[in-house]
XYZ file of C-alpha atoms in Angstrom:
83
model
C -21.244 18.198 -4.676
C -20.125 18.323 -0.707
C -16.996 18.317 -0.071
C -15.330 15.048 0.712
C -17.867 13.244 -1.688
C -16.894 12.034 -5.283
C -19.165 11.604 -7.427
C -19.755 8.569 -9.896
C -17.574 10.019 -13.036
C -14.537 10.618 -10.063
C -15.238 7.547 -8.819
C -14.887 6.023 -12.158
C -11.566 7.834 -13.004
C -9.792 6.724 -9.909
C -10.721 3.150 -10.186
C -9.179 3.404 -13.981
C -6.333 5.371 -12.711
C -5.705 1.857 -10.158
C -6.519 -0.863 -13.304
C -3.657 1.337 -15.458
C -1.311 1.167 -12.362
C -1.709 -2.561 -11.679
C -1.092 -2.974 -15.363
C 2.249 -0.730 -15.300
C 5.661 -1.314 -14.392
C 5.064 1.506 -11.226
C 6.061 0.643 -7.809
C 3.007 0.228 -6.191
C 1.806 -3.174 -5.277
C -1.254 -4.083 -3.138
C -1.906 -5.772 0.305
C -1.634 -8.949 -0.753
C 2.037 -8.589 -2.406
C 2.977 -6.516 0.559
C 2.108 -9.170 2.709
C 3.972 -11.298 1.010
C 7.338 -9.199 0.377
C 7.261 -8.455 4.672
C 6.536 -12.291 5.250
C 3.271 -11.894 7.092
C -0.273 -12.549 6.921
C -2.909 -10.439 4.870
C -4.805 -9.912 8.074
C -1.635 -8.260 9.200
C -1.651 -5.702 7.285
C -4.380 -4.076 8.098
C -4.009 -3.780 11.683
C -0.196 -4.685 12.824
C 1.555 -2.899 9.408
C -0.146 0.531 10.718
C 1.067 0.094 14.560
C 4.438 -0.854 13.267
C 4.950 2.442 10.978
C 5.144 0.576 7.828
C 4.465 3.304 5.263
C 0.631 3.218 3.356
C -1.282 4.910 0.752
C -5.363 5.316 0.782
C -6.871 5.538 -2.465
C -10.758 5.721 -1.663
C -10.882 2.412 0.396
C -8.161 0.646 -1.101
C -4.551 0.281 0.384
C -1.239 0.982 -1.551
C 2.425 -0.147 -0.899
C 5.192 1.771 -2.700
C 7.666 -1.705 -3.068
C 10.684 0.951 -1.882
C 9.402 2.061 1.249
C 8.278 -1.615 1.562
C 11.633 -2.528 1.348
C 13.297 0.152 2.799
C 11.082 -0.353 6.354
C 12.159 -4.267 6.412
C 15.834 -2.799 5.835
C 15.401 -0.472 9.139
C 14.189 -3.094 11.092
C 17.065 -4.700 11.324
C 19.149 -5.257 14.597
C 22.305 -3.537 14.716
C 25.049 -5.314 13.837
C 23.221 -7.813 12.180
C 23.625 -6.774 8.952
């Protein structure tokens, strides 16, 4: 195998290992609830979320959101003073 392939059976693994943490109580929630805990658009996220710093995880081709850092990055964002 070259290196920076995967091959079917890693392929396979990883998109169990994603099913198993949607289904779990872990911190990691997709685009869509991302979006919607920062209050923007989908589209958004995929473009504005990475020139504003907010904090992402690649697996293969599909985008990951710890709900912390999530929360944590709306949290620095905020004026000072204001809070």
């Amino acid at each position: 195998m070259r290196r920076g392939t995967q091959g079917p059976a890693r392929q396979a693994d990883l998109e169990v290992a994603v099913k198993d943490q949607r289904k779990s109580a872990a911190p990691f929630i997709g685009t869509v609830e991302a979006a919607e805990v920062l209050g923007r658009p989908k589209s958004w996220m995929y473009d504005g979320a990475d020139k504003a710093g907010v904090p992402v995880y690649k697996v293969g081709r599909r985008r990951m959101y710890l709900r912390d850092e999530i929360i944590a990055f709306v949290r620095s964002q905020a004026l000072v003073g204001a809070v």
